[in-house]
Amino acid sequence: MLTRIDHIGIACFDLDKTVEFYRATYGFEVFHSEVNEEQGVREAMLKINDTGDGGASYLQLLEPTREDSTVAKWLAKNGEGVHHIAFGTADVDAQAAEIKAKGIRVLYEEPRRGSMDSRITFLHPKDCGGVLTELVTAAGQHTEAAEGH
Ligand code: MC0
């Protein structure tokens, strides 16, 4: 089951400047920041609210760390803006399998490491109405309900 919008990923050229925009305009503060070398991004998570499933919803601001990263490629083509949407689930493996069985391309064979030690995978935007879609299980959110998988 998908139980929350985990985050909305927003691609930007200058992370510090974008963080400042969200702080000055809306009052959102950085909850967490990190570099994810595998994904080629430096990112800031701005927490919006906790959610009823034990998780939370965030804005995820993304700056590329290298020119061959997916975000750099996307920025060169589209400029700054919404890059992807992420749905939260207690069991990313089961969700990915279920969605794959519907004929939608799941980009990773096995979920990879996402922000704050979450486990993530992506669905191909061409199979999702033009929206790059991520599935996320937050660290510590892999519940008993998911133990069967
Ligand atoms: C590419 N396309 C998109 C898109 N990226 N459409 C909507 N939203 C996006 N973000 C479209 C392109 O416009 C193109 O359409 C087609 O998909 C193929 O794209 P491409 O530019 O030729 O690039 P590919 O095929 O090499 O790669 C696209 C793909 C890739 C989605 C497979 O970007 C990918 O693997 N993304 C998942 C990983 C990722 O994005 N990581 C960064 C966030 P046309 O019509 O021109 O053919 S990391 C993150 O978010 C982590 C840290 C976290 O949440 O914790």
PDB file of C-alpha atoms and ligand atoms in Angstrom:
ATOM      1  CA  MET A   1       0.000   0.000   0.000  1.00  0.00           C
ATOM      2  CA  LEU A   2       1.170   3.516  -0.790  1.00  0.00           C
ATOM      3  CA  THR A   3       0.308   5.649   2.217  1.00  0.00           C
ATOM      4  CA  ARG A   4       1.774   9.119   1.749  1.00  0.00           C
ATOM      5  CA  ILE A   5       3.449  11.548  -0.577  1.00  0.00           C
ATOM      6  CA  ASP A   6       6.956  11.018   0.785  1.00  0.00           C
ATOM      7  CA  HIS A   7       8.461  13.889  -1.150  1.00  0.00           C
ATOM      8  CA  ILE A   8       8.422  16.037  -4.221  1.00  0.00           C
ATOM      9  CA  GLY A   9      11.847  16.269  -5.843  1.00  0.00           C
ATOM     10  CA  ILE A  10      12.761  19.676  -7.201  1.00  0.00           C
ATOM     11  CA  ALA A  11      15.846  20.074  -9.384  1.00  0.00           C
ATOM     12  CA  CYS A  12      17.905  23.241  -9.077  1.00  0.00           C
ATOM     13  CA  PHE A  13      21.263  24.617 -10.218  1.00  0.00           C
ATOM     14  CA  ASP A  14      22.198  26.173  -6.863  1.00  0.00           C
ATOM     15  CA  LEU A  15      21.081  24.301  -3.740  1.00  0.00           C
ATOM     16  CA  ASP A  16      22.023  27.002  -1.228  1.00  0.00           C
ATOM     17  CA  LYS A  17      20.134  29.648  -3.153  1.00  0.00           C
ATOM     18  CA  THR A  18      17.083  27.423  -3.494  1.00  0.00           C
ATOM     19  CA  VAL A  19      17.108  26.498   0.201  1.00  0.00           C
ATOM     20  CA  GLU A  20      17.148  30.203   0.970  1.00  0.00           C
ATOM     21  CA  PHE A  21      14.179  30.800  -1.362  1.00  0.00           C
ATOM     22  CA  TYR A  22      12.084  28.169   0.456  1.00  0.00           C
ATOM     23  CA  ARG A  23      13.136  29.549   3.860  1.00  0.00           C
ATOM     24  CA  ALA A  24      12.496  33.207   3.036  1.00  0.00           C
ATOM     25  CA  THR A  25       9.270  32.603   1.104  1.00  0.00           C
ATOM     26  CA  TYR A  26       7.558  29.851   3.099  1.00  0.00           C
ATOM     27  CA  GLY A  27       9.531  29.520   6.316  1.00  0.00           C
ATOM     28  CA  PHE A  28      10.596  25.912   5.561  1.00  0.00           C
ATOM     29  CA  GLU A  29      13.848  24.881   7.258  1.00  0.00           C
ATOM     30  CA  VAL A  30      16.331  22.181   6.241  1.00  0.00           C
ATOM     31  CA  PHE A  31      15.560  18.989   8.166  1.00  0.00           C
ATOM     32  CA  HIS A  32      18.392  16.967   6.632  1.00  0.00           C
ATOM     33  CA  SER A  33      21.022  17.341   3.934  1.00  0.00           C
ATOM     34  CA  GLU A  34      23.435  14.921   2.312  1.00  0.00           C
ATOM     35  CA  VAL A  35      25.341  14.008  -0.829  1.00  0.00           C
ATOM     36  CA  ASN A  36      24.240  10.833  -2.604  1.00  0.00           C
ATOM     37  CA  GLU A  37      27.190   9.962  -4.853  1.00  0.00           C
ATOM     38  CA  GLU A  38      25.444   7.026  -6.496  1.00  0.00           C
ATOM     39  CA  GLN A  39      22.579   9.281  -7.622  1.00  0.00           C
ATOM     40  CA  GLY A  40      24.909  12.219  -8.331  1.00  0.00           C
ATOM     41  CA  VAL A  41      23.036  14.721  -6.166  1.00  0.00           C
ATOM     42  CA  ARG A  42      23.498  17.051  -3.237  1.00  0.00           C
ATOM     43  CA  GLU A  43      20.157  17.373  -1.562  1.00  0.00           C
ATOM     44  CA  ALA A  44      18.223  19.128   1.180  1.00  0.00           C
ATOM     45  CA  MET A  45      15.086  17.664   2.738  1.00  0.00           C
ATOM     46  CA  LEU A  46      12.577  20.239   4.014  1.00  0.00           C
ATOM     47  CA  LYS A  47      10.039  18.521   6.241  1.00  0.00           C
ATOM     48  CA  ILE A  48       6.469  19.666   5.645  1.00  0.00           C
ATOM     49  CA  ASN A  49       4.520  17.403   8.003  1.00  0.00           C
ATOM     50  CA  ASP A  50       4.436  14.040   9.741  1.00  0.00           C
ATOM     51  CA  THR A  51       2.000  11.569   8.237  1.00  0.00           C
ATOM     52  CA  GLY A  52      -0.430   9.080   9.774  1.00  0.00           C
ATOM     53  CA  ASP A  53       1.609   6.071   8.619  1.00  0.00           C
ATOM     54  CA  GLY A  54       4.578   6.956  10.846  1.00  0.00           C
ATOM     55  CA  GLY A  55       6.444   8.691   8.030  1.00  0.00           C
ATOM     56  CA  ALA A  56       6.584  12.284   6.838  1.00  0.00           C
ATOM     57  CA  SER A  57       6.274  14.414   3.727  1.00  0.00           C
ATOM     58  CA  TYR A  58       9.168  16.517   2.468  1.00  0.00           C
ATOM     59  CA  LEU A  59      10.274  18.777  -0.313  1.00  0.00           C
ATOM     60  CA  GLN A  60      13.540  17.408  -1.669  1.00  0.00           C
ATOM     61  CA  LEU A  61      15.784  19.995  -3.293  1.00  0.00           C
ATOM     62  CA  LEU A  62      18.345  18.449  -5.652  1.00  0.00           C
ATOM     63  CA  GLU A  63      21.526  19.903  -7.122  1.00  0.00           C
ATOM     64  CA  PRO A  64      23.628  17.719  -9.433  1.00  0.00           C
ATOM     65  CA  THR A  65      27.159  16.849  -8.316  1.00  0.00           C
ATOM     66  CA  ARG A  66      28.373  15.748 -11.745  1.00  0.00           C
ATOM     67  CA  GLU A  67      27.531  16.485 -15.354  1.00  0.00           C
ATOM     68  CA  ASP A  68      26.576  12.929 -16.267  1.00  0.00           C
ATOM     69  CA  SER A  69      24.002  12.595 -13.473  1.00  0.00           C
ATOM     70  CA  THR A  70      20.319  12.148 -14.279  1.00  0.00           C
ATOM     71  CA  VAL A  71      19.468  15.465 -12.616  1.00  0.00           C
ATOM     72  CA  ALA A  72      22.140  17.395 -14.558  1.00  0.00           C
ATOM     73  CA  LYS A  73      20.827  15.892 -17.780  1.00  0.00           C
ATOM     74  CA  TRP A  74      17.262  16.798 -16.871  1.00  0.00           C
ATOM     75  CA  LEU A  75      18.216  20.374 -15.865  1.00  0.00           C
ATOM     76  CA  ALA A  76      20.054  20.924 -19.147  1.00  0.00           C
ATOM     77  CA  LYS A  77      16.938  19.941 -21.040  1.00  0.00           C
ATOM     78  CA  ASN A  78      14.183  21.448 -18.875  1.00  0.00           C
ATOM     79  CA  GLY A  79      15.671  24.029 -16.539  1.00  0.00           C
ATOM     80  CA  GLU A  80      14.726  24.135 -12.863  1.00  0.00           C
ATOM     81  CA  GLY A  81      11.465  22.636 -11.632  1.00  0.00           C
ATOM     82  CA  VAL A  82       9.656  19.558 -10.355  1.00  0.00           C
ATOM     83  CA  HIS A  83      11.771  16.520 -11.226  1.00  0.00           C
ATOM     84  CA  HIS A  84       9.854  13.648  -9.606  1.00  0.00           C
ATOM     85  CA  ILE A  85       7.221  12.641  -7.098  1.00  0.00           C
ATOM     86  CA  ALA A  86       7.791   9.965  -4.451  1.00  0.00           C
ATOM     87  CA  PHE A  87       5.168   7.796  -2.759  1.00  0.00           C
ATOM     88  CA  GLY A  88       5.867   6.239   0.631  1.00  0.00           C
ATOM     89  CA  THR A  89       5.177   2.621   1.509  1.00  0.00           C
ATOM     90  CA  ALA A  90       6.102   0.228   4.300  1.00  0.00           C
ATOM     91  CA  ASP A  91       7.277  -2.293   1.685  1.00  0.00           C
ATOM     92  CA  VAL A  92       9.013  -0.936  -1.403  1.00  0.00           C
ATOM     93  CA  ASP A  93       9.878  -4.455  -2.642  1.00  0.00           C
ATOM     94  CA  ALA A  94       6.257  -5.617  -2.642  1.00  0.00           C
ATOM     95  CA  GLN A  95       4.995  -2.377  -4.167  1.00  0.00           C
ATOM     96  CA  ALA A  96       7.582  -2.474  -6.938  1.00  0.00           C
ATOM     97  CA  ALA A  97       6.703  -6.101  -7.746  1.00  0.00           C
ATOM     98  CA  GLU A  98       2.993  -5.314  -7.787  1.00  0.00           C
ATOM     99  CA  ILE A  99       3.429  -2.328 -10.098  1.00  0.00           C
ATOM    100  CA  LYS A 100       5.875  -4.188 -12.358  1.00  0.00           C
ATOM    101  CA  ALA A 101       3.245  -6.908 -12.815  1.00  0.00           C
ATOM    102  CA  LYS A 102       1.004  -4.203 -14.308  1.00  0.00           C
ATOM    103  CA  GLY A 103       3.556  -3.704 -17.098  1.00  0.00           C
ATOM    104  CA  ILE A 104       5.202  -0.552 -15.754  1.00  0.00           C
ATOM    105  CA  ARG A 105       8.993  -0.442 -15.945  1.00  0.00           C
ATOM    106  CA  VAL A 106      10.670  -0.479 -12.526  1.00  0.00           C
ATOM    107  CA  LEU A 107      14.151   0.979 -12.965  1.00  0.00           C
ATOM    108  CA  TYR A 108      16.070  -0.961 -10.297  1.00  0.00           C
ATOM    109  CA  GLU A 109      16.236  -4.730  -9.892  1.00  0.00           C
ATOM    110  CA  GLU A 110      16.731  -4.173  -6.151  1.00  0.00           C
ATOM    111  CA  PRO A 111      15.861  -0.986  -4.241  1.00  0.00           C
ATOM    112  CA  ARG A 112      18.845   1.329  -3.678  1.00  0.00           C
ATOM    113  CA  ARG A 113      19.839   3.691  -0.920  1.00  0.00           C
ATOM    114  CA  GLY A 114      17.866   6.947  -0.844  1.00  0.00           C
ATOM    115  CA  SER A 115      17.759   9.979   1.369  1.00  0.00           C
ATOM    116  CA  MET A 116      18.188   9.357   5.110  1.00  0.00           C
ATOM    117  CA  ASP A 117      18.942   5.649   4.521  1.00  0.00           C
ATOM    118  CA  SER A 118      15.587   5.002   2.900  1.00  0.00           C
ATOM    119  CA  ARG A 119      15.188   2.251   0.282  1.00  0.00           C
ATOM    120  CA  ILE A 120      14.069   3.542  -3.087  1.00  0.00           C
ATOM    121  CA  THR A 121      13.234   2.579  -6.618  1.00  0.00           C
ATOM    122  CA  PHE A 122      11.859   4.481  -9.611  1.00  0.00           C
ATOM    123  CA  LEU A 123       9.167   3.887 -12.226  1.00  0.00           C
ATOM    124  CA  HIS A 124       9.878   4.989 -15.786  1.00  0.00           C
ATOM    125  CA  PRO A 125       8.256   8.370 -16.532  1.00  0.00           C
ATOM    126  CA  LYS A 126       7.210   7.188 -19.993  1.00  0.00           C
ATOM    127  CA  ASP A 127       4.998   4.540 -18.337  1.00  0.00           C
ATOM    128  CA  CYS A 128       3.585   7.012 -15.786  1.00  0.00           C
ATOM    129  CA  GLY A 129       2.094   9.797 -17.864  1.00  0.00           C
ATOM    130  CA  GLY A 130       5.368  11.739 -18.042  1.00  0.00           C
ATOM    131  CA  VAL A 131       5.956  11.735 -14.267  1.00  0.00           C
ATOM    132  CA  LEU A 132       9.160  10.188 -12.924  1.00  0.00           C
ATOM    133  CA  THR A 133       7.771   8.323  -9.907  1.00  0.00           C
ATOM    134  CA  GLU A 134       9.749   7.041  -6.936  1.00  0.00           C
ATOM    135  CA  LEU A 135       8.719   4.489  -4.310  1.00  0.00           C
ATOM    136  CA  VAL A 136      10.237   4.912  -0.842  1.00  0.00           C
ATOM    137  CA  THR A 137      10.420   2.946   2.354  1.00  0.00           C
ATOM    138  CA  ALA A 138      11.818   5.194   5.050  1.00  0.00           C
ATOM    139  CA  ALA A 139      14.528   3.824   7.351  1.00  0.00           C
ATOM    140  CA  GLY A 140      12.837   2.004  10.206  1.00  0.00           C
ATOM    141  CA  GLN A 141       9.497   1.955   8.391  1.00  0.00           C
ATOM    142  CA  HIS A 142       9.783  -1.643   7.170  1.00  0.00           C
ATOM    143  CA  THR A 143       6.944  -2.869   9.373  1.00  0.00           C
ATOM    144  CA  GLU A 144       5.742  -6.269  10.508  1.00  0.00           C
ATOM    145  CA  ALA A 145       3.135  -6.100   7.741  1.00  0.00           C
ATOM    146  CA  ALA A 146       6.012  -6.216   5.261  1.00  0.00           C
ATOM    147  CA  GLU A 147       7.850  -9.100   6.928  1.00  0.00           C
ATOM    148  CA  GLY A 148       6.205 -11.673   4.696  1.00  0.00           C
ATOM    149  CA  HIS A 149       8.139 -10.475   1.630  1.00  0.00           C
TER     150      HIS A 149
HETATM  151  C1  MC0 B   1      13.753  11.893 -18.125  1.00  0.00           C
HETATM  152  N1  MC0 B   1      12.530  11.991 -18.663  1.00  0.00           N
HETATM  153  C2  MC0 B   1      11.692  12.472 -17.759  1.00  0.00           C
HETATM  154  C3  MC0 B   1      12.472  12.682 -16.594  1.00  0.00           C
HETATM  155  N2  MC0 B   1      13.741  12.306 -16.855  1.00  0.00           N
HETATM  156  N3  MC0 B   1      10.376  12.733 -17.816  1.00  0.00           N
HETATM  157  C4  MC0 B   1       9.815  13.235 -16.695  1.00  0.00           C
HETATM  158  N4  MC0 B   1      10.507  13.480 -15.540  1.00  0.00           N
HETATM  159  C5  MC0 B   1      11.818  13.217 -15.458  1.00  0.00           C
HETATM  160  N5  MC0 B   1      12.483  13.461 -14.334  1.00  0.00           N
HETATM  161  C6  MC0 B   1      12.145  11.670 -20.040  1.00  0.00           C
HETATM  162  C7  MC0 B   1      13.007  12.458 -21.036  1.00  0.00           C
HETATM  163  O1  MC0 B   1      12.462  13.726 -21.284  1.00  0.00           O
HETATM  164  C8  MC0 B   1      12.959  11.566 -22.258  1.00  0.00           C
HETATM  165  O2  MC0 B   1      11.770  11.790 -22.969  1.00  0.00           O
HETATM  166  C9  MC0 B   1      12.930  10.174 -21.668  1.00  0.00           C
HETATM  167  O3  MC0 B   1      12.427  10.300 -20.328  1.00  0.00           O
HETATM  168  C10 MC0 B   1      14.298   9.526 -21.614  1.00  0.00           C
HETATM  169  O4  MC0 B   1      15.125  10.406 -20.887  1.00  0.00           O
HETATM  170  P1  MC0 B   1      16.646  10.707 -21.167  1.00  0.00           P
HETATM  171  O5  MC0 B   1      16.894  12.124 -20.864  1.00  0.00           O
HETATM  172  O6  MC0 B   1      17.035  10.183 -22.503  1.00  0.00           O
HETATM  173  O7  MC0 B   1      17.387   9.929 -20.053  1.00  0.00           O
HETATM  174  P2  MC0 B   1      17.586   8.391 -19.763  1.00  0.00           P
HETATM  175  O8  MC0 B   1      16.685   7.507 -20.567  1.00  0.00           O
HETATM  176  O9  MC0 B   1      19.046   8.134 -19.807  1.00  0.00           O
HETATM  177  O10 MC0 B   1      17.109   8.380 -18.240  1.00  0.00           O
HETATM  178  C11 MC0 B   1      15.801   8.624 -17.851  1.00  0.00           C
HETATM  179  C12 MC0 B   1      15.567   7.867 -16.523  1.00  0.00           C
HETATM  180  C13 MC0 B   1      16.652   8.340 -15.553  1.00  0.00           C
HETATM  181  C14 MC0 B   1      14.164   8.188 -16.040  1.00  0.00           C
HETATM  182  C15 MC0 B   1      15.693   6.357 -16.793  1.00  0.00           C
HETATM  183  O11 MC0 B   1      16.533   9.736 -15.366  1.00  0.00           O
HETATM  184  C16 MC0 B   1      16.611   7.649 -14.228  1.00  0.00           C
HETATM  185  O12 MC0 B   1      17.112   6.534 -14.065  1.00  0.00           O
HETATM  186  N6  MC0 B   1      16.025   8.296 -13.190  1.00  0.00           N
HETATM  187  C17 MC0 B   1      15.928   7.701 -11.852  1.00  0.00           C
HETATM  188  C18 MC0 B   1      17.032   8.157 -10.953  1.00  0.00           C
HETATM  189  C19 MC0 B   1      17.010   9.647 -10.689  1.00  0.00           C
HETATM  190  O13 MC0 B   1      16.370  10.416 -11.391  1.00  0.00           O
HETATM  191  N7  MC0 B   1      17.790  10.084  -9.638  1.00  0.00           N
HETATM  192  C20 MC0 B   1      17.882  11.474  -9.237  1.00  0.00           C
HETATM  193  C21 MC0 B   1      17.118  11.722  -8.025  1.00  0.00           C
HETATM  194  P3  MC0 B   1      11.766  12.058 -24.541  1.00  0.00           P
HETATM  195  O14 MC0 B   1      10.325  12.295 -24.888  1.00  0.00           O
HETATM  196  O15 MC0 B   1      12.668  13.205 -24.766  1.00  0.00           O
HETATM  197  O16 MC0 B   1      12.310  10.771 -25.101  1.00  0.00           O
HETATM  198  S1  MC0 B   1      17.876  10.902  -6.649  1.00  0.00           S
HETATM  199  C22 MC0 B   1      16.707  10.836  -5.447  1.00  0.00           C
HETATM  200  O17 MC0 B   1      15.654  11.337  -5.632  1.00  0.00           O
HETATM  201  C23 MC0 B   1      17.107  10.093  -4.190  1.00  0.00           C
HETATM  202  C24 MC0 B   1      18.400  10.578  -3.642  1.00  0.00           C
HETATM  203  C25 MC0 B   1      16.017  10.094  -3.110  1.00  0.00           C
HETATM  204  O18 MC0 B   1      14.867  10.447  -3.380  1.00  0.00           O
HETATM  205  O19 MC0 B   1      16.318   9.704  -1.975  1.00  0.00           O
END
